Coordinates of C-alpha atoms and ligand atoms in Angstrom, one line a residue:
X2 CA 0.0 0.0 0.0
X3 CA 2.8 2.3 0.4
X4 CA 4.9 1.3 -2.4
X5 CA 7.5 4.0 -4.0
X6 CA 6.8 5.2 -6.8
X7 CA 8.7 7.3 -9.1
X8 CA 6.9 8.6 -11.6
X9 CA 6.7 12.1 -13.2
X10 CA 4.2 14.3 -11.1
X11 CA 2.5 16.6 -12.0
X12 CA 3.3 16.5 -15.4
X13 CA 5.7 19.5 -16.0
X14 CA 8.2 21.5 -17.3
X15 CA 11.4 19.5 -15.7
X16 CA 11.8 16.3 -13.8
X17 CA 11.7 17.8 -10.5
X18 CA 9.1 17.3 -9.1
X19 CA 8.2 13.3 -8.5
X20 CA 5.6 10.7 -7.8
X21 CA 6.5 9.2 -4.2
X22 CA 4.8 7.8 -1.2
X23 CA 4.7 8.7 2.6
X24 CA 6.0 5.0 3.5
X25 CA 8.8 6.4 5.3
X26 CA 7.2 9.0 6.4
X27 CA 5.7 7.8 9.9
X28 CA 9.0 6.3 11.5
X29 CA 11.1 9.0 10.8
X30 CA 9.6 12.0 9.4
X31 CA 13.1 14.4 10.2
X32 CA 15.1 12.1 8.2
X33 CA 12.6 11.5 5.5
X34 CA 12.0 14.8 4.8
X35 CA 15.7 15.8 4.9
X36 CA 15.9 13.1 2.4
X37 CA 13.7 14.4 -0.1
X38 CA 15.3 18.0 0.1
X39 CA 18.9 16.4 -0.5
X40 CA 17.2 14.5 -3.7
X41 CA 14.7 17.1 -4.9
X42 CA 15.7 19.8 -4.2
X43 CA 13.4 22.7 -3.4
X44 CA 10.3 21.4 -4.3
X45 CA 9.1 18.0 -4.3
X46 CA 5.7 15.9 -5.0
X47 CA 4.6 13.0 -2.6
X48 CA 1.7 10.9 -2.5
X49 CA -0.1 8.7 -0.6
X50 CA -2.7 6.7 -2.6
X51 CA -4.7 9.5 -3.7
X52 CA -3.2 12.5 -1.7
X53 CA -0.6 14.4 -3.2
X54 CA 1.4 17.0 -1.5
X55 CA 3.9 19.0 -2.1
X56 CA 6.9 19.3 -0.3
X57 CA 8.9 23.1 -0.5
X58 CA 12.0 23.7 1.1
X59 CA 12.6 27.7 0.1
X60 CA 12.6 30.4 2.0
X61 CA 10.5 31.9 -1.0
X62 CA 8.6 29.9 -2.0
X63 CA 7.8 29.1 2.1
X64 CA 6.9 32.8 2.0
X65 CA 4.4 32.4 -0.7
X66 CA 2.7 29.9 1.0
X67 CA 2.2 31.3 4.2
X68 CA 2.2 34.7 3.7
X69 CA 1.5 36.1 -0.3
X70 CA -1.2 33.2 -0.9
X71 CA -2.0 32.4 2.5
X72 CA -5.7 32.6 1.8
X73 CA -5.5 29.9 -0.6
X74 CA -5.3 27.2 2.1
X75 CA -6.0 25.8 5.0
X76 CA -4.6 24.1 7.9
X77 CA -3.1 20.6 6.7
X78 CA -5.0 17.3 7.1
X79 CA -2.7 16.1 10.4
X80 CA -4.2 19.7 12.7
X81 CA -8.1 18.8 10.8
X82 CA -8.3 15.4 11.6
X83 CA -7.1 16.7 15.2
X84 CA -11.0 18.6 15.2
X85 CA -12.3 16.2 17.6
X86 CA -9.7 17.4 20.0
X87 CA -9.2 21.2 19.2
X88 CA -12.4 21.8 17.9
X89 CA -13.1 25.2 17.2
X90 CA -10.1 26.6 18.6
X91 CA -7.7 29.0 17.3
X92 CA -5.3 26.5 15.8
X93 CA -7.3 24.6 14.2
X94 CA -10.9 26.8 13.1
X95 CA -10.7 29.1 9.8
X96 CA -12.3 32.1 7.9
X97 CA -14.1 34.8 9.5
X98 CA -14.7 32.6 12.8
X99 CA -10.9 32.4 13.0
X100 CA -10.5 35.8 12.4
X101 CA -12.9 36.9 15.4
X102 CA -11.1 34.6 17.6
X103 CA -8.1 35.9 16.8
X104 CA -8.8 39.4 17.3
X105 CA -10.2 38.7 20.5
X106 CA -7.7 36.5 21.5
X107 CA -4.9 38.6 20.6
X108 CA -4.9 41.4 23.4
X109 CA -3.8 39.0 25.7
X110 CA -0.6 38.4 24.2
X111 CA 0.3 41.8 23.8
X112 CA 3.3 43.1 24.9
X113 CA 2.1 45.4 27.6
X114 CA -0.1 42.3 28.2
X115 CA 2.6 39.5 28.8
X116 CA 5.2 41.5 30.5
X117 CA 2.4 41.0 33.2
X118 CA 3.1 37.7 33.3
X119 CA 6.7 37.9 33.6
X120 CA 6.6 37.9 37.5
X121 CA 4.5 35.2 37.4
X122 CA 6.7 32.9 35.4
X123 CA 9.8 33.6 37.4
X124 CA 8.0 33.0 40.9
X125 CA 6.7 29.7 39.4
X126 CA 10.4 28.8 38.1
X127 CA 11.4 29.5 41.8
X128 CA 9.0 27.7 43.3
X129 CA 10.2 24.7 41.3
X130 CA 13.7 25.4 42.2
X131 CA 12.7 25.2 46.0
X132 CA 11.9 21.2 45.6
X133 CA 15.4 21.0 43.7
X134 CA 18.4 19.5 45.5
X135 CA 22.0 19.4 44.0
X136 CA 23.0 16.0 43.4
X137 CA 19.5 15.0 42.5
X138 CA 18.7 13.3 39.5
X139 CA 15.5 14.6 37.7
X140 CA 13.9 14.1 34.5
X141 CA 14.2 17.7 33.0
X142 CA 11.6 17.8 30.0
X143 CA 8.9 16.4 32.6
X144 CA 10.3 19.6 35.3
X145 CA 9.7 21.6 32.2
X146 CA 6.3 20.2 31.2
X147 CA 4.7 21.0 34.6
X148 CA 5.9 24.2 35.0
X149 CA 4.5 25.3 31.3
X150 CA 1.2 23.9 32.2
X151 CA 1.5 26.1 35.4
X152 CA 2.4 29.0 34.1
X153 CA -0.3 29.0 31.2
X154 CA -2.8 28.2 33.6
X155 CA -2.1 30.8 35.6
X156 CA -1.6 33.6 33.3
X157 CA -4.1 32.9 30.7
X158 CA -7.0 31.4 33.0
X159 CA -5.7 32.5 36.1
X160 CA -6.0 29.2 37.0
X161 CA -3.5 27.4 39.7
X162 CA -3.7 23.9 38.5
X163 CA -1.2 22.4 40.3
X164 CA -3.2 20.1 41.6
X165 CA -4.1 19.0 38.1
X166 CA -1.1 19.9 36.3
X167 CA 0.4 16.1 36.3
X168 CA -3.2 15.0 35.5
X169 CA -3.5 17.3 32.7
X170 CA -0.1 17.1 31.2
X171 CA 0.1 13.2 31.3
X172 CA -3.2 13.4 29.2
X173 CA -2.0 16.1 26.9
X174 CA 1.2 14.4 26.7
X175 CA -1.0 10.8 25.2
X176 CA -2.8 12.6 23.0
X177 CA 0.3 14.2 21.2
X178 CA 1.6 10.6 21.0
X179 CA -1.4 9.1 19.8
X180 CA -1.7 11.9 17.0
X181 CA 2.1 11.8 16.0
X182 CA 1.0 8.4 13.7
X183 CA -0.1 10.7 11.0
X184 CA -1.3 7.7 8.6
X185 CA -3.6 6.7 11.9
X186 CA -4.9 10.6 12.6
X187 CA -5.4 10.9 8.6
X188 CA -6.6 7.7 7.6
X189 CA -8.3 6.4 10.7
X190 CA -11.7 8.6 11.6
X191 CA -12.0 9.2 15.1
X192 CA -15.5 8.0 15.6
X193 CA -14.2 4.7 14.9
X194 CA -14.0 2.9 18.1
X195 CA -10.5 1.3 17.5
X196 CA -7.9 0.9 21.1
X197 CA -6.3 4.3 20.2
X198 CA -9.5 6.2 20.0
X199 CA -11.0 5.3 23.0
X200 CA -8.1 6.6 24.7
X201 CA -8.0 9.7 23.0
X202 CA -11.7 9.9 24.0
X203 CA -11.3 9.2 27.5
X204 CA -7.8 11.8 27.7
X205 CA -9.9 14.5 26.0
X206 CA -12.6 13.8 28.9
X207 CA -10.0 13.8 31.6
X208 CA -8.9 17.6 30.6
X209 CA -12.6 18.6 29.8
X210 CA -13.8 18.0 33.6
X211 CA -10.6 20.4 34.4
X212 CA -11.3 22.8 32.0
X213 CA -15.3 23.0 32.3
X214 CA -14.2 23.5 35.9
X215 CA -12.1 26.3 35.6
X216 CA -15.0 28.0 33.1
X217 CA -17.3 27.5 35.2
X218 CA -15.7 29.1 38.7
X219 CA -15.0 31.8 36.6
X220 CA -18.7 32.4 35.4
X221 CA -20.0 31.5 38.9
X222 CA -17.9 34.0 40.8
X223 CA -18.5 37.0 37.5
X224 CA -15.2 37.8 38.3
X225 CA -13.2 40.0 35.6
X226 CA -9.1 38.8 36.4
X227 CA -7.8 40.7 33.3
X228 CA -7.2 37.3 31.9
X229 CA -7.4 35.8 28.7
X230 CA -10.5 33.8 30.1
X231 CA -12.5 37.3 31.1
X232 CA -12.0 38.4 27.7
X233 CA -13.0 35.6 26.1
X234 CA -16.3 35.3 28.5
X235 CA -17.2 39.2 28.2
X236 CA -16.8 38.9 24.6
X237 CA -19.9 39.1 22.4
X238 CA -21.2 38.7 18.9
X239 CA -23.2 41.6 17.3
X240 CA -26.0 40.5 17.9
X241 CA -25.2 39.9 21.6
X242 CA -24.3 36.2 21.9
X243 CA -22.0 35.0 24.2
X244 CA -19.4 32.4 23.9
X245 CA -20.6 28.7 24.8
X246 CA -19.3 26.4 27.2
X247 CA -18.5 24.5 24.1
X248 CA -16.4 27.7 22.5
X249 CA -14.6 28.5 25.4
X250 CA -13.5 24.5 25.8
X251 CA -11.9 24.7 22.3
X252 CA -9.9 27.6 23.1
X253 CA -8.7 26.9 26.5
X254 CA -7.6 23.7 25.7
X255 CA -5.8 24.4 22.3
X256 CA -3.9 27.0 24.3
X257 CA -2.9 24.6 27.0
X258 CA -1.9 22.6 24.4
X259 CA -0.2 24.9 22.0
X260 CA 1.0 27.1 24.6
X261 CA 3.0 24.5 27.4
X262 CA 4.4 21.8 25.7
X263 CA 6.3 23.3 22.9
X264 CA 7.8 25.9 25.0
X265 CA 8.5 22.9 27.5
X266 CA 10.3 21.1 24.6
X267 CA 12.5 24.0 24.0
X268 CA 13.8 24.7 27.1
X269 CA 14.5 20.8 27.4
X270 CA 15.9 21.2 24.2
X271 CA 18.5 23.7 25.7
X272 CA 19.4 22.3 28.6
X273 CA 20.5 19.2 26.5
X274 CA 22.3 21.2 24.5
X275 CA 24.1 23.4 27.1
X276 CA 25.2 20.1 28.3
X277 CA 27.0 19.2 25.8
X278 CA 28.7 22.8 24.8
X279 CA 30.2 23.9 28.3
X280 CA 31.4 27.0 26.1
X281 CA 28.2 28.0 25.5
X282 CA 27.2 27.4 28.8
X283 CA 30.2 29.6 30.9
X284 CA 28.8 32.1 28.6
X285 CA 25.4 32.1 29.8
X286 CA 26.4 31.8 33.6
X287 CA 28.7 34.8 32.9
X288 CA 25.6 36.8 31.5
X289 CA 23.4 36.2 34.2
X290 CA 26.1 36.8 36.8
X291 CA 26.9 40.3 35.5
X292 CA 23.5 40.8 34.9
X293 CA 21.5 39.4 37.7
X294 CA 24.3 38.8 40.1
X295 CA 22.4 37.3 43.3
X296 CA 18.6 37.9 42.2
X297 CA 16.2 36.6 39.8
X298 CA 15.6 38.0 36.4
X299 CA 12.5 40.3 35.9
X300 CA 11.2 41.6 32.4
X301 CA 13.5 44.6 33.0
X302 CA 16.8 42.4 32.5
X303 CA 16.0 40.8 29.7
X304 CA 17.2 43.4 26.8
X305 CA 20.3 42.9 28.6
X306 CA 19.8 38.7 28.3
X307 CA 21.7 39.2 24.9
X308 CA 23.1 35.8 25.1
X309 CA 20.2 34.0 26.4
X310 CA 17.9 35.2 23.6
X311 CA 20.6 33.9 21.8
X312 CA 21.1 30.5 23.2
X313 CA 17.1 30.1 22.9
X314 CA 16.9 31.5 19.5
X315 CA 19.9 28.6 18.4
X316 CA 17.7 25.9 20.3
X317 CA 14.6 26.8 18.6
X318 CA 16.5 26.7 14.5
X319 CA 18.4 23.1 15.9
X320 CA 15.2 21.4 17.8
X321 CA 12.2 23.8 16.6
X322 CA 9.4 22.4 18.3
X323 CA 6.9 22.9 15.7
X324 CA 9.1 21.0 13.2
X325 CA 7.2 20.9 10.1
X326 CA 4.1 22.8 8.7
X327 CA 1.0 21.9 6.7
X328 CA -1.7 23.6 4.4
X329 CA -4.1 22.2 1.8
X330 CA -5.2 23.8 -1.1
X331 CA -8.6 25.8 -1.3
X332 CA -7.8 26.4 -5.1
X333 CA -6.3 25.5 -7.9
X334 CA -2.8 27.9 -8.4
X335 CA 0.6 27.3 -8.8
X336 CA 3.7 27.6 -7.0
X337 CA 7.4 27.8 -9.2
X338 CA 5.0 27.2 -11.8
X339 CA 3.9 24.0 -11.1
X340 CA 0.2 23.5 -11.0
X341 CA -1.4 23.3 -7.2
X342 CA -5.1 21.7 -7.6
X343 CA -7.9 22.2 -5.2
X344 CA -7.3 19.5 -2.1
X345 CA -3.4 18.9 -2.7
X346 CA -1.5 19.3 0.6
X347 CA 1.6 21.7 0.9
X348 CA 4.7 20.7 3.2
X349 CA 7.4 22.7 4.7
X350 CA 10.0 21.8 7.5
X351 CA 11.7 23.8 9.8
X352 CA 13.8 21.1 10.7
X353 CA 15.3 20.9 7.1
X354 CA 15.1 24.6 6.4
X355 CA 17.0 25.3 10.1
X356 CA 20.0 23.0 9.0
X357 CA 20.3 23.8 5.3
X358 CA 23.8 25.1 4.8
X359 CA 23.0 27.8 2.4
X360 CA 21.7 29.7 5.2
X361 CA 23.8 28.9 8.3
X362 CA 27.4 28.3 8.5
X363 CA 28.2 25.0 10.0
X364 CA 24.6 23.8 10.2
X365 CA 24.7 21.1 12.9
X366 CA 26.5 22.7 15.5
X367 CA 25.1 24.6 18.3
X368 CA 26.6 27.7 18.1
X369 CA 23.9 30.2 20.2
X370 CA 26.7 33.7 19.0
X371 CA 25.9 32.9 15.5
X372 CA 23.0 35.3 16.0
X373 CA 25.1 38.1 17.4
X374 CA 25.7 41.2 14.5
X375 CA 21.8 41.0 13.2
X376 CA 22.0 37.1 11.1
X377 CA 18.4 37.4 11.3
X378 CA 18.0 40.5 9.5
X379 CA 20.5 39.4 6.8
X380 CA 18.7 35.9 6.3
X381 CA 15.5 35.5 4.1
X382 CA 12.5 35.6 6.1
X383 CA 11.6 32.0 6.0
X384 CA 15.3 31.0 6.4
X385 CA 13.9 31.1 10.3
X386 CA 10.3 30.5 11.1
X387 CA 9.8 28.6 14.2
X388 CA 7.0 30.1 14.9
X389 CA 5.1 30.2 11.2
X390 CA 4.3 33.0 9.9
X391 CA 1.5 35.0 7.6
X392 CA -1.9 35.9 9.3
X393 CA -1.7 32.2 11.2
X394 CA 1.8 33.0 12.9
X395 CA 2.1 31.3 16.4
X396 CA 0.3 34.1 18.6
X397 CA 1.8 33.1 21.5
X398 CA 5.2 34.2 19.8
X399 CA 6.5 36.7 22.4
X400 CA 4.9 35.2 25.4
X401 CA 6.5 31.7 24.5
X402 CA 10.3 33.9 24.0
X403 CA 9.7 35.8 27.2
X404 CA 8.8 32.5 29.1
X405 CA 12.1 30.5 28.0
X406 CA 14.5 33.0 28.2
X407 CA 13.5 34.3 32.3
X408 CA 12.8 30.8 33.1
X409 CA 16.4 29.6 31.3
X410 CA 17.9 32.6 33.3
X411 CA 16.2 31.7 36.8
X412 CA 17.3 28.1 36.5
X413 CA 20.6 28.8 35.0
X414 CA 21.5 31.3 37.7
X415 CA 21.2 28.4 40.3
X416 CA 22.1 24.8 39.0
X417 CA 23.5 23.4 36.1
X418 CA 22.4 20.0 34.6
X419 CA 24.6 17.6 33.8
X420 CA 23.6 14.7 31.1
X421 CA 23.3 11.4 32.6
X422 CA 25.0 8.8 31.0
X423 CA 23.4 6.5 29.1
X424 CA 20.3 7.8 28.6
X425 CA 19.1 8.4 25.2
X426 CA 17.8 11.6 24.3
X427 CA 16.3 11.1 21.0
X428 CA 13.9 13.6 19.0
X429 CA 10.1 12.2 18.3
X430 CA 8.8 14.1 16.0
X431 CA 5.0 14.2 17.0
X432 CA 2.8 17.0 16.4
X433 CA 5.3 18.6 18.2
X434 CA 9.4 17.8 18.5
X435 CA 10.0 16.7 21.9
X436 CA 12.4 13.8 23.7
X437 CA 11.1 10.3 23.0
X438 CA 12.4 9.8 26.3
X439 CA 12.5 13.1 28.1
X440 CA 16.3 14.4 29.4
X441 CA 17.5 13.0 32.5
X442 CA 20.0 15.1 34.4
X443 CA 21.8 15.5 37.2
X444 CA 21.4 18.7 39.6
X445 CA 24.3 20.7 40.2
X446 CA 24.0 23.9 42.8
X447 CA 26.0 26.5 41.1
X448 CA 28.3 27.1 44.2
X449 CA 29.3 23.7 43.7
X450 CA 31.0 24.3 40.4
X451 CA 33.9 22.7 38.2
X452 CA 32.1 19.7 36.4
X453 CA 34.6 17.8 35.2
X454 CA 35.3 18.1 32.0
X455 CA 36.0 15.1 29.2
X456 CA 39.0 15.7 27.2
X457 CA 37.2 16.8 23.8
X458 CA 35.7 19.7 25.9
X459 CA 32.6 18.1 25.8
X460 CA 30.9 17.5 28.9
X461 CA 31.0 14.6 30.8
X462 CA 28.0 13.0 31.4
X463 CA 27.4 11.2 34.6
X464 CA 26.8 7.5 35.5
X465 CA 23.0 7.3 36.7
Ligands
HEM594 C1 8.5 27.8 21.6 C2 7.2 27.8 21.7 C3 6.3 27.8 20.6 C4 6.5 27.4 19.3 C5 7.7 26.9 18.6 C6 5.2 27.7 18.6 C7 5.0 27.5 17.2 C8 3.9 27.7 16.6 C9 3.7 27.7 15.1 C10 4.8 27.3 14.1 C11 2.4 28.0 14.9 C12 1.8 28.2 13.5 C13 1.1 26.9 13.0 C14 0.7 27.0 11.6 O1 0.9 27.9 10.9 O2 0.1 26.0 11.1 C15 1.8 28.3 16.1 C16 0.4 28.7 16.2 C17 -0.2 28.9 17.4 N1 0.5 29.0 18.7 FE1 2.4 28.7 19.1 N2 4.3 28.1 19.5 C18 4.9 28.2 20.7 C19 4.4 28.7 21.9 C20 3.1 29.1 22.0 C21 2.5 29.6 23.2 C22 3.2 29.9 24.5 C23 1.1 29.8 23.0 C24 0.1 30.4 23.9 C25 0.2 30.6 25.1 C26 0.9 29.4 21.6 C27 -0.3 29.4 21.0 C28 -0.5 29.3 19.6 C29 -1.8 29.4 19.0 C30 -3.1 29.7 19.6 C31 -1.6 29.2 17.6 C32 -2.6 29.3 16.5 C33 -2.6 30.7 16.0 C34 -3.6 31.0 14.9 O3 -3.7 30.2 14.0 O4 -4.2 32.1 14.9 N3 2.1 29.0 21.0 N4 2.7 28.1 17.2

């Protein structure tokens, strides 16, 4: 069923773009796709039985796509056939109801907005800190994971969900497995009651009774917190209509979704890399001595976080945590003049684009100063787009930059977190790009500094 094929597709110009099939597709989708761009080039058709897509890998032509044409599509089959979950949320909805939500969403991410938040995602990042002890061994992304869900609860629904947050994030966590077999999500409908949809049923129930919860405290006790919930509740339609229960489930959970667990995958993302690149890393602790010297960050430090921004910015080109993109066709065009018909599918990768040597010296390597002297300005847009971009760009974009940086720079002040040894830390590229099998580390108090050093410069890792 998901036999190669190599035939001419469409029929064009040149020989570029070919017939092919998805089989690899599902086991690794980083190296398939990295694959294709080292074969085809810039632009490439695939097909699975009768879906064709087509795979772009230019910053131009990227550009086209998202921004130029962007009302020629709509979100990709993998985020459609993710409804049942979403719903009408702002990821997944479109047209004009998208447009309303976004609008009314948006204020809350604002910059005057967010920098409210700042205190609360530092004193969350401490609080954590307080149940930390050097010499501990810890699984990092799951640290991470919790205090993301925190932190989004509490700024955006004022909301303390600790008591839920391991709840909440374990289900989260299943459904982002369960929908990172793309052939199952696309191919399988949900209603069906196969082992994999039941579970996704019963998760989804799991973080309903949470979130129903939270609306319906808030509605109970009329309270306006300033949050993104108030707005959303006080919100009405022109002719007076209020959001539903059903409305306000959609968004809440697509930005619990969208909004903790890919900045939780960056950050784990970074301490794995820091691990490895003590450089880097006795560049950062310089920073944030200088800078903070005995206290934690607030917003007000971070313009001077130069090389934190950085070392976040590197993490999020090497390990972008929204690795790939989607969009299908809404009518029939053509992109480097090859026809685009009504229903085909459009790919693009970060993950190839971010490591494509054209653009960035040295493509592999971690290297968080490449960014110093304005790269960003001097690359093509889409050279770097981790977080989309077009009317559908990532709205949590500064909130999600903000968050990593002061909670890198609270953490980093204090401990440093060694690798243990032997513990793979391999990428699973689900919806999102996280580690299959999170980061263990060892705790280090600061204070308590050398590590020892392996002779490469590389750090050592330690036995576990
Ligand atoms: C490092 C962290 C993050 C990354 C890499 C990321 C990446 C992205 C990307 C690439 C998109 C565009 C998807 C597309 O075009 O199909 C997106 C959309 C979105 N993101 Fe983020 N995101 C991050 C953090 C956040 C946070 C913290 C929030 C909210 C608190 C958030 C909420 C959203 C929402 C609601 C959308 C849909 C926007 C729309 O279509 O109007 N994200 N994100």
């Amino acid at each position: 069923m998901w036999r190669a094929t190599r035939k001419k597709f469409p029929p064009g110009p040149t020989e570029v773009l070919k017939r092919w099939s998805f089989g690899p597709f599902n086991n690794n989708p980083l190296e398939y796709f990295t694959g294709i761009a080292r074969e085809y080039g810039d632009i490439a058709g695939l097909r699975i039985l009768n879906f064709k897509t087509i795979f772009i890998n230019h910053p131009d032509l990227i550009e086209e796509v998202l921004v130029m044409n962007a009302r020629k599509y709509t979100k990709g089959r993998v985020l459609r056939a993710n409804r049942h979950v979403f719903g009408e949320g702002l990821l997944t909805s479109e047209g004009d109801f998208w447009l309303r939500q976004r609008r009314l969403s948006q204020p809350a991410f604002h910059r005057a907005r967010i920098a409210s938040y700042a205190a609360t995602m530092v004193e969350y990042a401490q609080r954590m800190l307080d149940g930390w002890r050097s010499g501990e061994k810890r699984d990092v992304h799951r640290e991470m994971l919790r205090l993301t869900l925190q932190i989004v609860g509490k700024t955006l629904f004022d909301a303390d969900v600790e008591r839920d947050a391991q709840g909440v994030g374990k289900s989260l966590e299943l459904l982002l497995e369960i929908g990172a077999n793309f052939r199952r999500t696309i191919f399988v409908p949900h209603w069906l009651p196969t082992p994999a949809n039941l579970q996704v049923k019963r998760e989804v129930a799991q973080i309903e009774k949470i979130i129903y919860r939270i609306i319906h405290e808030r509605r109970a006790s009329g309270r306006d917190a300033g949050d993104l919930l108030s707005m959303l509740l006080a919100a009405q339609d022109e002719d007076g209509s209020r959001m539903t229960d059903k409305q306000l489930r959609d968004e809440t959970i697509t930005l619990f979704l969208a909004g903790h667990e890919t900045t939780a995958s960056t950050l784990s993302w970074t301490w794995w890399l820091l691990a490895q690149n003590p450089i880097a890393e006795a560049k950062l602790h310089a920073e944030l001595d200088v800078v903070l010297g005995d206290r934690a960050p607030t917003i007000d430090d971070l313009p001077k976080l130069v090389y934190a921004g950085h070392v976040i910015t590197e993490s999020l080109r090497l390990y972008p945590a929204a690795w790939g993109l989607a969009r299908l066709a809404v009518e029939d065009h053509e992109i480097a003049g090859y026809p685009v018909t009504k229903g085909m599918g459009i790919t693009m990768a970060q993950w190839v684009v971010h490591r494509d040597p054209r653009w960035y010296d040295a493509p592999t390597e971690f290297r968080p100063e490449r960014w110093e002297n304005d790269l960003l300005k001097r690359l093509p847009r889409f050279a770097y787009f981790p977080f989309g971009g077009g009317p559908r760009q990532c709205v949590g974009n500064t909130f999600a930059l903000m968050e990593a940086t002061l909670i890198l720079a609270t953490i980093a002040r204090k401990f440093r977190l060694r690798l243990v040894a032997d513990h793979p830390v391999v990428p699973l590229a689900s919806i999102t790009l996280r580690p299959r099998h999170g980061v263990r580390v060892k705790l280090e108090a600061r204070e308590e500094k050398e590590a020892v050093s392996s002779p490469n410069g590389r750090q050592a890792a330690v036995a576990d």
